[in-house]
């Protein structure tokens, strides 16, 4: 059974899902920091 | 706190790397399935971690319903979101394992179907939180979380009480496991649990930041209105149930 490619696929998929989630968190954090900064300067 | 997080992140990274090494090179090869069985070291710990996070979500939701505590509400959102991420890993790695072993990607087996239903319940929970603006949203979400948590024991015990295609549980139930494999499995679970804790911590801080920004925006818009109509009362920050308290 040539199963090694399925093993690679599963491990890569796992870390891809976690990386995507981390990416969305970083993006949300940057957006919120920017919004907070804009609030501090009266939206300018 | 700012210094603890990077240290824990490095330690978790090292633990994950060690767990990966154990899963690939140390754990013995399973006789019938071969290397594809090693998917089990990511699939099962991800499932256990998702169950743990959904349990945290249940406890936080019950606390929120009893005490209307904003921190409990934030913990509920965070645990549901990170739990969905781990449940997604389970639903993706499962079919990748099933294709070479069963010859099919998916079957409407009780374990697989209840896991998919569990994922759908918590995705709907997150959609409710994301798209509903009502002040009743946290309460409705907490009730939905309690119903969602009822599916967790159904998922877990489905292979104990029913004849399914899914393998038997490795701890308890009808299954058995080589002690070396169990050791690797537990190391991977520890590593993924630490990783889930770190993700939850970061997401919790993000949740508070989001609530701060929303509250500040609401305050700013109200103060803007207040300039036009000075008789209006200022915003009472404690009146917001969903905001930070």
PDB file of C-alpha atoms in Angstrom:
ATOM      1  CA  UNK A   1       0.000   0.000   0.000  1.00  0.00           C
ATOM      2  CA  UNK A   2       1.522   3.319  -1.076  1.00  0.00           C
ATOM      3  CA  UNK A   3       0.245   5.173   1.947  1.00  0.00           C
ATOM      4  CA  UNK A   4       3.085   7.598   2.613  1.00  0.00           C
ATOM      5  CA  UNK A   5       1.537  10.301   0.417  1.00  0.00           C
ATOM      6  CA  UNK A   6      -1.652  10.132   2.508  1.00  0.00           C
ATOM      7  CA  UNK A   7       0.433  10.535   5.656  1.00  0.00           C
ATOM      8  CA  UNK A   8       2.138  13.626   4.202  1.00  0.00           C
ATOM      9  CA  UNK A   9      -1.231  14.975   3.027  1.00  0.00           C
ATOM     10  CA  UNK A  10      -2.787  14.603   6.496  1.00  0.00           C
ATOM     11  CA  UNK A  11       0.125  16.261   8.316  1.00  0.00           C
ATOM     12  CA  UNK A  12       0.361  19.101   5.780  1.00  0.00           C
ATOM     13  CA  UNK A  13      -3.429  19.626   5.911  1.00  0.00           C
ATOM     14  CA  UNK A  14      -3.314  19.816   9.722  1.00  0.00           C
ATOM     15  CA  UNK A  15      -0.653  22.525   9.760  1.00  0.00           C
ATOM     16  CA  UNK A  16      -2.258  24.351   6.849  1.00  0.00           C
ATOM     17  CA  UNK A  17      -5.531  24.616   8.816  1.00  0.00           C
ATOM     18  CA  UNK A  18      -3.684  25.908  11.896  1.00  0.00           C
ATOM     19  CA  UNK A  19      -1.622  28.333   9.775  1.00  0.00           C
ATOM     20  CA  UNK A  20      -4.782  29.679   8.110  1.00  0.00           C
ATOM     21  CA  UNK A  21      -6.403  30.187  11.490  1.00  0.00           C
ATOM     22  CA  UNK A  22      -3.308  31.955  12.842  1.00  0.00           C
ATOM     23  CA  UNK A  23      -3.308  34.121   9.702  1.00  0.00           C
ATOM     24  CA  UNK A  24      -6.920  35.197  10.302  1.00  0.00           C
ATOM     25  CA  UNK A  25      -6.077  36.022  13.939  1.00  0.00           C
ATOM     26  CA  UNK A  26      -3.095  38.171  12.907  1.00  0.00           C
ATOM     27  CA  UNK A  27      -5.227  39.961  10.297  1.00  0.00           C
ATOM     28  CA  UNK A  28      -8.029  40.624  12.806  1.00  0.00           C
ATOM     29  CA  UNK A  29      -5.493  41.875  15.369  1.00  0.00           C
ATOM     30  CA  UNK A  30      -3.933  44.313  12.851  1.00  0.00           C
ATOM     31  CA  UNK A  31      -7.375  45.612  11.850  1.00  0.00           C
ATOM     32  CA  UNK A  32      -8.454  46.129  15.461  1.00  0.00           C
ATOM     33  CA  UNK A  33      -5.186  47.866  16.379  1.00  0.00           C
ATOM     34  CA  UNK A  34      -5.706  50.208  13.438  1.00  0.00           C
ATOM     35  CA  UNK A  35      -9.317  50.872  14.477  1.00  0.00           C
ATOM     36  CA  UNK A  36      -8.209  51.564  18.050  1.00  0.00           C
ATOM     37  CA  UNK A  37      -5.525  53.936  16.792  1.00  0.00           C
ATOM     38  CA  UNK A  38      -8.064  55.754  14.597  1.00  0.00           C
ATOM     39  CA  UNK A  39     -10.411  56.095  17.566  1.00  0.00           C
ATOM     40  CA  UNK A  40      -7.597  57.641  19.577  1.00  0.00           C
ATOM     41  CA  UNK A  41      -6.996  60.267  16.890  1.00  0.00           C
ATOM     42  CA  UNK A  42     -10.698  60.961  16.349  1.00  0.00           C
ATOM     43  CA  UNK A  43     -10.910  58.814  13.220  1.00  0.00           C
ATOM     44  CA  UNK A  44      -8.319  60.897  11.289  1.00  0.00           C
TER      45      UNK A  44
ATOM     46  CA  UNK B   1       2.052  38.075  31.076  1.00  0.00           C
ATOM     47  CA  UNK B   2       3.728  39.560  27.980  1.00  0.00           C
ATOM     48  CA  UNK B   3       6.932  37.646  28.782  1.00  0.00           C
ATOM     49  CA  UNK B   4       5.225  34.362  29.655  1.00  0.00           C
ATOM     50  CA  UNK B   5       3.460  34.002  26.296  1.00  0.00           C
ATOM     51  CA  UNK B   6       6.614  33.910  24.085  1.00  0.00           C
ATOM     52  CA  UNK B   7       8.288  31.470  26.489  1.00  0.00           C
ATOM     53  CA  UNK B   8       5.259  29.171  26.404  1.00  0.00           C
ATOM     54  CA  UNK B   9       5.086  29.536  22.613  1.00  0.00           C
ATOM     55  CA  UNK B  10       8.724  28.396  22.243  1.00  0.00           C
ATOM     56  CA  UNK B  11       8.201  25.479  24.665  1.00  0.00           C
ATOM     57  CA  UNK B  12       5.042  24.424  22.816  1.00  0.00           C
ATOM     58  CA  UNK B  13       6.868  24.641  19.483  1.00  0.00           C
ATOM     59  CA  UNK B  14       9.614  22.382  20.825  1.00  0.00           C
ATOM     60  CA  UNK B  15       7.047  19.959  22.238  1.00  0.00           C
ATOM     61  CA  UNK B  16       5.184  19.845  18.901  1.00  0.00           C
ATOM     62  CA  UNK B  17       8.465  19.200  17.061  1.00  0.00           C
ATOM     63  CA  UNK B  18       9.327  16.396  19.509  1.00  0.00           C
ATOM     64  CA  UNK B  19       5.825  14.922  19.176  1.00  0.00           C
ATOM     65  CA  UNK B  20       6.189  14.998  15.371  1.00  0.00           C
ATOM     66  CA  UNK B  21       9.564  13.231  15.618  1.00  0.00           C
ATOM     67  CA  UNK B  22       8.045  10.557  17.873  1.00  0.00           C
ATOM     68  CA  UNK B  23       5.060  10.072  15.552  1.00  0.00           C
ATOM     69  CA  UNK B  24       7.149   9.697  12.393  1.00  0.00           C
ATOM     70  CA  UNK B  25      10.350   7.986  13.530  1.00  0.00           C
ATOM     71  CA  UNK B  26       9.848   6.444  16.980  1.00  0.00           C
ATOM     72  CA  UNK B  27       6.333   4.945  16.973  1.00  0.00           C
ATOM     73  CA  UNK B  28       6.337   1.369  15.608  1.00  0.00           C
ATOM     74  CA  UNK B  29       4.768   0.767  12.218  1.00  0.00           C
ATOM     75  CA  UNK B  30       1.314  -0.807  12.338  1.00  0.00           C
ATOM     76  CA  UNK B  31       1.345  -4.189  10.553  1.00  0.00           C
ATOM     77  CA  UNK B  32      -1.775  -3.969   8.380  1.00  0.00           C
ATOM     78  CA  UNK B  33      -2.059  -0.239   7.639  1.00  0.00           C
ATOM     79  CA  UNK B  34       1.620   0.693   7.414  1.00  0.00           C
ATOM     80  CA  UNK B  35       2.681   4.357   7.580  1.00  0.00           C
ATOM     81  CA  UNK B  36      -0.809   5.730   7.024  1.00  0.00           C
ATOM     82  CA  UNK B  37      -1.679   4.669  10.577  1.00  0.00           C
ATOM     83  CA  UNK B  38       0.596   7.504  11.789  1.00  0.00           C
ATOM     84  CA  UNK B  39      -2.195   9.940  10.841  1.00  0.00           C
ATOM     85  CA  UNK B  40      -3.764   8.638  14.068  1.00  0.00           C
ATOM     86  CA  UNK B  41      -1.175  10.681  16.083  1.00  0.00           C
ATOM     87  CA  UNK B  42      -2.654  13.915  14.707  1.00  0.00           C
ATOM     88  CA  UNK B  43      -6.275  12.810  14.222  1.00  0.00           C
ATOM     89  CA  UNK B  44      -7.024  11.434  17.712  1.00  0.00           C
ATOM     90  CA  UNK B  45      -5.274  14.200  19.768  1.00  0.00           C
ATOM     91  CA  UNK B  46      -7.073  16.821  17.639  1.00  0.00           C
ATOM     92  CA  UNK B  47     -10.406  15.128  18.414  1.00  0.00           C
ATOM     93  CA  UNK B  48      -9.683  14.953  22.153  1.00  0.00           C
ATOM     94  CA  UNK B  49      -8.596  18.608  22.155  1.00  0.00           C
ATOM     95  CA  UNK B  50     -11.763  19.647  20.300  1.00  0.00           C
ATOM     96  CA  UNK B  51     -13.885  17.746  22.865  1.00  0.00           C
ATOM     97  CA  UNK B  52     -12.021  19.461  25.704  1.00  0.00           C
ATOM     98  CA  UNK B  53     -12.606  22.893  24.166  1.00  0.00           C
ATOM     99  CA  UNK B  54     -16.300  22.182  23.616  1.00  0.00           C
ATOM    100  CA  UNK B  55     -16.512  21.129  27.269  1.00  0.00           C
ATOM    101  CA  UNK B  56     -14.919  24.458  28.273  1.00  0.00           C
ATOM    102  CA  UNK B  57     -17.472  26.169  26.023  1.00  0.00           C
ATOM    103  CA  UNK B  58     -20.297  24.346  27.848  1.00  0.00           C
ATOM    104  CA  UNK B  59     -19.020  25.349  31.308  1.00  0.00           C
ATOM    105  CA  UNK B  60     -18.464  28.976  30.242  1.00  0.00           C
ATOM    106  CA  UNK B  61     -21.946  29.114  28.655  1.00  0.00           C
ATOM    107  CA  UNK B  62     -23.613  27.789  31.806  1.00  0.00           C
ATOM    108  CA  UNK B  63     -21.680  30.328  33.926  1.00  0.00           C
ATOM    109  CA  UNK B  64     -22.743  33.082  31.538  1.00  0.00           C
ATOM    110  CA  UNK B  65     -26.412  32.058  31.756  1.00  0.00           C
ATOM    111  CA  UNK B  66     -26.278  32.034  35.571  1.00  0.00           C
ATOM    112  CA  UNK B  67     -24.105  35.088  36.269  1.00  0.00           C
ATOM    113  CA  UNK B  68     -24.183  37.132  33.009  1.00  0.00           C
ATOM    114  CA  UNK B  69     -20.413  37.320  33.303  1.00  0.00           C
ATOM    115  CA  UNK B  70     -18.736  38.923  30.254  1.00  0.00           C
ATOM    116  CA  UNK B  71     -15.491  37.001  30.832  1.00  0.00           C
ATOM    117  CA  UNK B  72     -17.375  33.689  30.739  1.00  0.00           C
ATOM    118  CA  UNK B  73     -19.030  34.825  27.500  1.00  0.00           C
ATOM    119  CA  UNK B  74     -15.613  35.629  26.003  1.00  0.00           C
ATOM    120  CA  UNK B  75     -14.233  32.245  27.091  1.00  0.00           C
ATOM    121  CA  UNK B  76     -17.248  30.565  25.464  1.00  0.00           C
ATOM    122  CA  UNK B  77     -16.639  32.299  22.110  1.00  0.00           C
ATOM    123  CA  UNK B  78     -12.909  31.568  22.198  1.00  0.00           C
ATOM    124  CA  UNK B  79     -13.259  27.879  23.119  1.00  0.00           C
ATOM    125  CA  UNK B  80     -15.923  27.331  20.440  1.00  0.00           C
ATOM    126  CA  UNK B  81     -13.771  28.944  17.746  1.00  0.00           C
ATOM    127  CA  UNK B  82     -10.560  27.084  18.598  1.00  0.00           C
ATOM    128  CA  UNK B  83     -12.615  23.892  19.054  1.00  0.00           C
ATOM    129  CA  UNK B  84     -13.995  24.267  15.523  1.00  0.00           C
ATOM    130  CA  UNK B  85     -10.430  24.582  14.185  1.00  0.00           C
ATOM    131  CA  UNK B  86      -9.435  21.294  15.858  1.00  0.00           C
ATOM    132  CA  UNK B  87     -12.687  19.614  14.794  1.00  0.00           C
ATOM    133  CA  UNK B  88     -11.911  20.715  11.198  1.00  0.00           C
ATOM    134  CA  UNK B  89      -8.541  18.966  11.489  1.00  0.00           C
ATOM    135  CA  UNK B  90     -10.385  15.802  12.610  1.00  0.00           C
ATOM    136  CA  UNK B  91     -12.812  15.983   9.677  1.00  0.00           C
ATOM    137  CA  UNK B  92      -9.985  16.522   7.172  1.00  0.00           C
ATOM    138  CA  UNK B  93      -7.456  13.977   8.457  1.00  0.00           C
ATOM    139  CA  UNK B  94     -10.120  11.281   8.956  1.00  0.00           C
ATOM    140  CA  UNK B  95     -11.032  10.949   5.259  1.00  0.00           C
ATOM    141  CA  UNK B  96      -7.328  11.146   4.274  1.00  0.00           C
ATOM    142  CA  UNK B  97      -6.753   8.103   6.515  1.00  0.00           C
ATOM    143  CA  UNK B  98      -9.955   6.370   5.341  1.00  0.00           C
ATOM    144  CA  UNK B  99      -9.155   6.534   1.596  1.00  0.00           C
ATOM    145  CA  UNK B 100      -6.206   4.075   1.631  1.00  0.00           C
ATOM    146  CA  UNK B 101      -7.567   1.963   4.522  1.00  0.00           C
ATOM    147  CA  UNK B 102     -11.298   1.680   3.725  1.00  0.00           C
ATOM    148  CA  UNK B 103     -11.050   2.513   0.007  1.00  0.00           C
ATOM    149  CA  UNK B 104     -13.494   5.426   0.426  1.00  0.00           C
ATOM    150  CA  UNK B 105     -13.135   9.012   1.593  1.00  0.00           C
ATOM    151  CA  UNK B 106     -16.360   9.140   3.578  1.00  0.00           C
ATOM    152  CA  UNK B 107     -19.229   6.966   4.754  1.00  0.00           C
ATOM    153  CA  UNK B 108     -22.371   7.973   6.656  1.00  0.00           C
ATOM    154  CA  UNK B 109     -21.206   5.964   9.646  1.00  0.00           C
ATOM    155  CA  UNK B 110     -22.582   7.055  13.060  1.00  0.00           C
ATOM    156  CA  UNK B 111     -19.221   8.330  14.365  1.00  0.00           C
ATOM    157  CA  UNK B 112     -18.459  10.297  11.213  1.00  0.00           C
ATOM    158  CA  UNK B 113     -21.963  11.728  10.911  1.00  0.00           C
ATOM    159  CA  UNK B 114     -22.217  12.821  14.561  1.00  0.00           C
ATOM    160  CA  UNK B 115     -18.780  14.461  14.278  1.00  0.00           C
ATOM    161  CA  UNK B 116     -19.922  16.367  11.182  1.00  0.00           C
ATOM    162  CA  UNK B 117     -23.111  17.415  13.028  1.00  0.00           C
ATOM    163  CA  UNK B 118     -20.981  18.559  15.984  1.00  0.00           C
ATOM    164  CA  UNK B 119     -18.854  20.687  13.653  1.00  0.00           C
ATOM    165  CA  UNK B 120     -21.970  22.166  12.007  1.00  0.00           C
ATOM    166  CA  UNK B 121     -23.517  23.033  15.404  1.00  0.00           C
ATOM    167  CA  UNK B 122     -20.428  24.950  16.509  1.00  0.00           C
ATOM    168  CA  UNK B 123     -20.044  26.639  13.114  1.00  0.00           C
ATOM    169  CA  UNK B 124     -23.671  27.827  13.482  1.00  0.00           C
ATOM    170  CA  UNK B 125     -22.817  28.997  17.013  1.00  0.00           C
ATOM    171  CA  UNK B 126     -19.948  31.101  15.600  1.00  0.00           C
ATOM    172  CA  UNK B 127     -22.132  32.436  12.783  1.00  0.00           C
ATOM    173  CA  UNK B 128     -24.758  33.460  15.333  1.00  0.00           C
ATOM    174  CA  UNK B 129     -22.087  35.299  17.309  1.00  0.00           C
ATOM    175  CA  UNK B 130     -20.677  36.929  14.204  1.00  0.00           C
ATOM    176  CA  UNK B 131     -23.813  38.081  12.389  1.00  0.00           C
ATOM    177  CA  UNK B 132     -26.391  38.793  15.098  1.00  0.00           C
ATOM    178  CA  UNK B 133     -26.394  42.266  16.690  1.00  0.00           C
ATOM    179  CA  UNK B 134     -29.131  41.597  19.235  1.00  0.00           C
ATOM    180  CA  UNK B 135     -28.371  42.061  22.940  1.00  0.00           C
ATOM    181  CA  UNK B 136     -29.867  38.585  23.403  1.00  0.00           C
ATOM    182  CA  UNK B 137     -27.194  36.963  21.177  1.00  0.00           C
ATOM    183  CA  UNK B 138     -24.872  35.814  24.007  1.00  0.00           C
ATOM    184  CA  UNK B 139     -27.836  34.217  25.805  1.00  0.00           C
ATOM    185  CA  UNK B 140     -29.105  32.477  22.652  1.00  0.00           C
ATOM    186  CA  UNK B 141     -25.565  31.333  21.825  1.00  0.00           C
ATOM    187  CA  UNK B 142     -25.114  29.957  25.357  1.00  0.00           C
ATOM    188  CA  UNK B 143     -28.308  27.887  24.984  1.00  0.00           C
ATOM    189  CA  UNK B 144     -27.149  26.648  21.561  1.00  0.00           C
ATOM    190  CA  UNK B 145     -23.771  25.728  23.106  1.00  0.00           C
ATOM    191  CA  UNK B 146     -25.520  23.567  25.716  1.00  0.00           C
ATOM    192  CA  UNK B 147     -27.391  21.695  22.964  1.00  0.00           C
ATOM    193  CA  UNK B 148     -24.151  21.402  20.971  1.00  0.00           C
ATOM    194  CA  UNK B 149     -22.338  19.894  23.957  1.00  0.00           C
ATOM    195  CA  UNK B 150     -24.967  17.147  24.121  1.00  0.00           C
ATOM    196  CA  UNK B 151     -23.561  15.863  20.821  1.00  0.00           C
ATOM    197  CA  UNK B 152     -20.052  15.367  22.298  1.00  0.00           C
ATOM    198  CA  UNK B 153     -20.890  12.224  24.359  1.00  0.00           C
ATOM    199  CA  UNK B 154     -22.908  10.950  21.395  1.00  0.00           C
ATOM    200  CA  UNK B 155     -19.805  11.271  19.181  1.00  0.00           C
ATOM    201  CA  UNK B 156     -17.523   9.710  21.776  1.00  0.00           C
ATOM    202  CA  UNK B 157     -19.728   6.771  22.763  1.00  0.00           C
ATOM    203  CA  UNK B 158     -21.110   6.068  19.275  1.00  0.00           C
ATOM    204  CA  UNK B 159     -18.338   3.500  18.701  1.00  0.00           C
ATOM    205  CA  UNK B 160     -18.854   1.948  22.145  1.00  0.00           C
ATOM    206  CA  UNK B 161     -22.554   1.243  21.860  1.00  0.00           C
ATOM    207  CA  UNK B 162     -23.124   0.833  18.118  1.00  0.00           C
ATOM    208  CA  UNK B 163     -21.522  -1.291  15.438  1.00  0.00           C
ATOM    209  CA  UNK B 164     -19.700   1.232  13.226  1.00  0.00           C
ATOM    210  CA  UNK B 165     -17.022   1.186  10.548  1.00  0.00           C
ATOM    211  CA  UNK B 166     -14.841   3.518  12.621  1.00  0.00           C
ATOM    212  CA  UNK B 167     -12.074   1.757  14.633  1.00  0.00           C
ATOM    213  CA  UNK B 168     -12.790   0.979  18.291  1.00  0.00           C
ATOM    214  CA  UNK B 169     -11.518   3.387  21.005  1.00  0.00           C
ATOM    215  CA  UNK B 170      -7.834   2.906  21.850  1.00  0.00           C
ATOM    216  CA  UNK B 171      -8.339   3.648  25.539  1.00  0.00           C
ATOM    217  CA  UNK B 172     -11.195   1.664  27.119  1.00  0.00           C
ATOM    218  CA  UNK B 173     -13.892   0.155  24.929  1.00  0.00           C
ATOM    219  CA  UNK B 174     -13.060  -2.790  22.687  1.00  0.00           C
ATOM    220  CA  UNK B 175      -9.786  -1.551  21.174  1.00  0.00           C
ATOM    221  CA  UNK B 176      -6.191  -2.113  22.255  1.00  0.00           C
ATOM    222  CA  UNK B 177      -2.902  -0.372  21.546  1.00  0.00           C
ATOM    223  CA  UNK B 178       0.834  -1.081  21.762  1.00  0.00           C
ATOM    224  CA  UNK B 179       2.264   0.770  24.832  1.00  0.00           C
ATOM    225  CA  UNK B 180       4.855   2.531  22.618  1.00  0.00           C
ATOM    226  CA  UNK B 181       2.060   3.812  20.372  1.00  0.00           C
ATOM    227  CA  UNK B 182       0.079   4.946  23.416  1.00  0.00           C
ATOM    228  CA  UNK B 183       3.140   6.853  24.666  1.00  0.00           C
ATOM    229  CA  UNK B 184       3.478   8.690  21.317  1.00  0.00           C
ATOM    230  CA  UNK B 185      -0.272   9.346  21.232  1.00  0.00           C
ATOM    231  CA  UNK B 186      -0.210  10.929  24.713  1.00  0.00           C
ATOM    232  CA  UNK B 187       2.828  13.085  23.859  1.00  0.00           C
ATOM    233  CA  UNK B 188       1.025  14.357  20.769  1.00  0.00           C
ATOM    234  CA  UNK B 189      -2.108  15.047  22.802  1.00  0.00           C
ATOM    235  CA  UNK B 190      -0.068  17.013  25.350  1.00  0.00           C
ATOM    236  CA  UNK B 191       1.575  19.005  22.539  1.00  0.00           C
ATOM    237  CA  UNK B 192      -1.746  19.765  20.820  1.00  0.00           C
ATOM    238  CA  UNK B 193      -3.385  20.669  24.146  1.00  0.00           C
ATOM    239  CA  UNK B 194      -0.590  23.173  24.869  1.00  0.00           C
ATOM    240  CA  UNK B 195      -0.968  24.543  21.342  1.00  0.00           C
ATOM    241  CA  UNK B 196      -4.755  24.868  21.822  1.00  0.00           C
ATOM    242  CA  UNK B 197      -4.176  26.666  25.130  1.00  0.00           C
ATOM    243  CA  UNK B 198      -1.851  29.166  23.450  1.00  0.00           C
ATOM    244  CA  UNK B 199      -4.270  29.723  20.565  1.00  0.00           C
ATOM    245  CA  UNK B 200      -7.098  30.254  23.058  1.00  0.00           C
ATOM    246  CA  UNK B 201      -5.018  32.686  25.081  1.00  0.00           C
ATOM    247  CA  UNK B 202      -4.173  34.765  21.999  1.00  0.00           C
ATOM    248  CA  UNK B 203      -7.781  34.626  20.799  1.00  0.00           C
ATOM    249  CA  UNK B 204      -9.053  35.686  24.252  1.00  0.00           C
ATOM    250  CA  UNK B 205      -6.879  38.809  24.143  1.00  0.00           C
ATOM    251  CA  UNK B 206      -8.160  39.477  20.638  1.00  0.00           C
ATOM    252  CA  UNK B 207     -11.748  39.110  21.867  1.00  0.00           C
ATOM    253  CA  UNK B 208     -11.177  41.711  24.588  1.00  0.00           C
ATOM    254  CA  UNK B 209      -9.529  44.076  22.116  1.00  0.00           C
ATOM    255  CA  UNK B 210     -12.536  43.681  19.802  1.00  0.00           C
ATOM    256  CA  UNK B 211     -14.960  44.431  22.640  1.00  0.00           C
ATOM    257  CA  UNK B 212     -12.905  47.476  23.691  1.00  0.00           C
ATOM    258  CA  UNK B 213     -12.930  48.845  20.149  1.00  0.00           C
ATOM    259  CA  UNK B 214     -16.690  48.221  19.748  1.00  0.00           C
ATOM    260  CA  UNK B 215     -17.401  49.927  23.057  1.00  0.00           C
ATOM    261  CA  UNK B 216     -15.136  52.867  22.214  1.00  0.00           C
ATOM    262  CA  UNK B 217     -16.837  53.229  18.819  1.00  0.00           C
ATOM    263  CA  UNK B 218     -20.263  53.175  20.466  1.00  0.00           C
ATOM    264  CA  UNK B 219     -19.104  55.758  23.005  1.00  0.00           C
ATOM    265  CA  UNK B 220     -17.612  57.960  20.307  1.00  0.00           C
ATOM    266  CA  UNK B 221     -20.769  57.880  18.204  1.00  0.00           C
ATOM    267  CA  UNK B 222     -22.884  58.644  21.273  1.00  0.00           C
ATOM    268  CA  UNK B 223     -20.611  61.536  22.286  1.00  0.00           C
ATOM    269  CA  UNK B 224     -20.825  62.802  18.730  1.00  0.00           C
ATOM    270  CA  UNK B 225     -24.606  62.814  19.062  1.00  0.00           C
ATOM    271  CA  UNK B 226     -24.221  64.393  22.483  1.00  0.00           C
ATOM    272  CA  UNK B 227     -22.486  67.436  20.969  1.00  0.00           C
ATOM    273  CA  UNK B 228     -25.522  68.008  18.797  1.00  0.00           C
ATOM    274  CA  UNK B 229     -27.941  67.370  21.671  1.00  0.00           C
ATOM    275  CA  UNK B 230     -26.219  68.221  24.977  1.00  0.00           C
ATOM    276  CA  UNK B 231     -29.153  67.153  27.147  1.00  0.00           C
ATOM    277  CA  UNK B 232     -28.605  63.463  26.316  1.00  0.00           C
ATOM    278  CA  UNK B 233     -27.178  61.336  29.140  1.00  0.00           C
ATOM    279  CA  UNK B 234     -23.604  60.002  28.716  1.00  0.00           C
ATOM    280  CA  UNK B 235     -23.061  56.286  27.918  1.00  0.00           C
ATOM    281  CA  UNK B 236     -23.130  54.041  30.950  1.00  0.00           C
ATOM    282  CA  UNK B 237     -20.284  51.622  30.213  1.00  0.00           C
ATOM    283  CA  UNK B 238     -21.628  48.988  32.611  1.00  0.00           C
ATOM    284  CA  UNK B 239     -24.920  48.755  30.716  1.00  0.00           C
ATOM    285  CA  UNK B 240     -23.379  46.648  27.952  1.00  0.00           C
ATOM    286  CA  UNK B 241     -23.699  42.969  28.774  1.00  0.00           C
ATOM    287  CA  UNK B 242     -21.409  41.881  25.985  1.00  0.00           C
ATOM    288  CA  UNK B 243     -18.754  44.525  26.574  1.00  0.00           C
ATOM    289  CA  UNK B 244     -15.812  44.243  28.996  1.00  0.00           C
ATOM    290  CA  UNK B 245     -16.726  44.635  32.671  1.00  0.00           C
TER     291      UNK B 245
END
